XYZ file of C-alpha atoms in Angstrom:
97
model
C 0.613 -4.590 52.627
C 3.067 -3.043 50.901
C 1.926 -4.737 47.510
C -1.564 -3.130 47.913
C -0.113 0.099 48.974
C 2.161 -0.022 45.594
C -1.015 -0.909 43.744
C -3.192 1.661 44.981
C -0.608 4.359 44.242
C -0.164 3.155 40.819
C -3.976 3.362 40.210
C -3.586 6.898 41.779
C -0.821 8.424 39.765
C -2.018 10.434 36.769
C -1.164 8.999 33.503
C 1.758 10.746 32.062
C 1.730 11.816 28.230
C 3.621 9.798 25.979
C 5.512 11.549 23.032
C 6.510 9.744 20.331
C 8.964 11.100 17.802
C 7.296 11.559 14.062
C 7.520 8.529 11.837
C 10.302 9.187 9.095
C 9.054 8.359 5.878
C 11.768 7.091 3.174
C 11.302 6.287 -0.267
C 12.896 3.602 -1.828
C 13.691 3.798 -5.423
C 14.549 0.914 -7.817
C 16.682 1.672 -10.927
C 16.099 -1.437 -12.207
C 12.463 -1.101 -13.000
C 11.567 0.365 -16.281
C 8.566 2.038 -14.976
C 7.572 3.071 -11.690
C 4.301 1.589 -10.130
C 1.550 4.430 -10.380
C 1.324 6.778 -7.534
C -2.507 6.956 -6.906
C -2.773 3.125 -7.448
C -5.271 2.101 -9.990
C -8.070 4.346 -9.244
C -9.528 6.435 -11.862
C -8.260 9.946 -12.802
C -11.608 11.239 -13.290
C -15.046 10.414 -11.961
C -17.181 8.505 -14.194
C -20.153 10.939 -14.375
C -19.356 14.753 -14.514
C -22.746 15.480 -12.620
C -26.774 14.508 -12.999
C -28.126 13.537 -16.493
C -30.421 15.800 -17.613
C -34.043 15.210 -18.547
C -34.079 13.754 -22.135
C -30.622 12.557 -22.332
C -30.045 8.708 -23.080
C -27.188 7.388 -21.353
C -24.943 5.238 -23.425
C -23.613 1.895 -21.878
C -20.300 0.828 -23.341
C -18.801 -2.677 -22.087
C -15.648 -2.511 -20.328
C -12.677 -3.458 -21.634
C -11.222 -7.221 -20.692
C -8.962 -7.048 -17.374
C -5.572 -7.669 -19.354
C -6.310 -4.343 -21.668
C -7.982 -2.315 -18.498
C -5.061 -3.256 -16.121
C -1.999 -4.352 -18.281
C 0.921 -6.498 -16.149
C 3.938 -4.470 -15.572
C 7.282 -5.116 -17.950
C 9.446 -7.508 -16.706
C 12.471 -6.265 -15.101
C 15.884 -6.900 -16.355
C 16.921 -8.619 -13.200
C 15.359 -10.040 -9.899
C 17.349 -9.858 -6.610
C 16.422 -12.790 -4.136
C 13.899 -11.613 -1.643
C 14.890 -10.354 1.818
C 12.949 -10.924 4.888
C 9.288 -9.373 4.403
C 10.095 -8.344 0.801
C 7.403 -9.902 -1.859
C 7.505 -7.662 -4.552
C 9.859 -7.316 -7.585
C 12.374 -10.242 -6.336
C 12.579 -14.387 -6.684
C 12.081 -16.549 -3.668
C 14.989 -18.887 -2.684
C 15.319 -21.953 -4.326
C 17.053 -23.895 -1.769
C 15.756 -27.011 0.121
């Protein structure tokens, strides 16, 4: 009986609004890197077309450069530290068995 009364009260009570603090953003900077990762990713800086083509204009198609020229690999770091738990970039995996 008491259990049913508690369950009925729990269902009948209005839900309390939860307030969560704003997430704190921390930026990690690496001093080992020679060039930082691009902020906007590898997206184009300008749109491919500036607007619709006007009648009478013949579009010119140009072959895209190979991937190694379009997205060159980053330069190697001077030192790669051992990876911490959950870290996968700019570090070395442990070599133990």
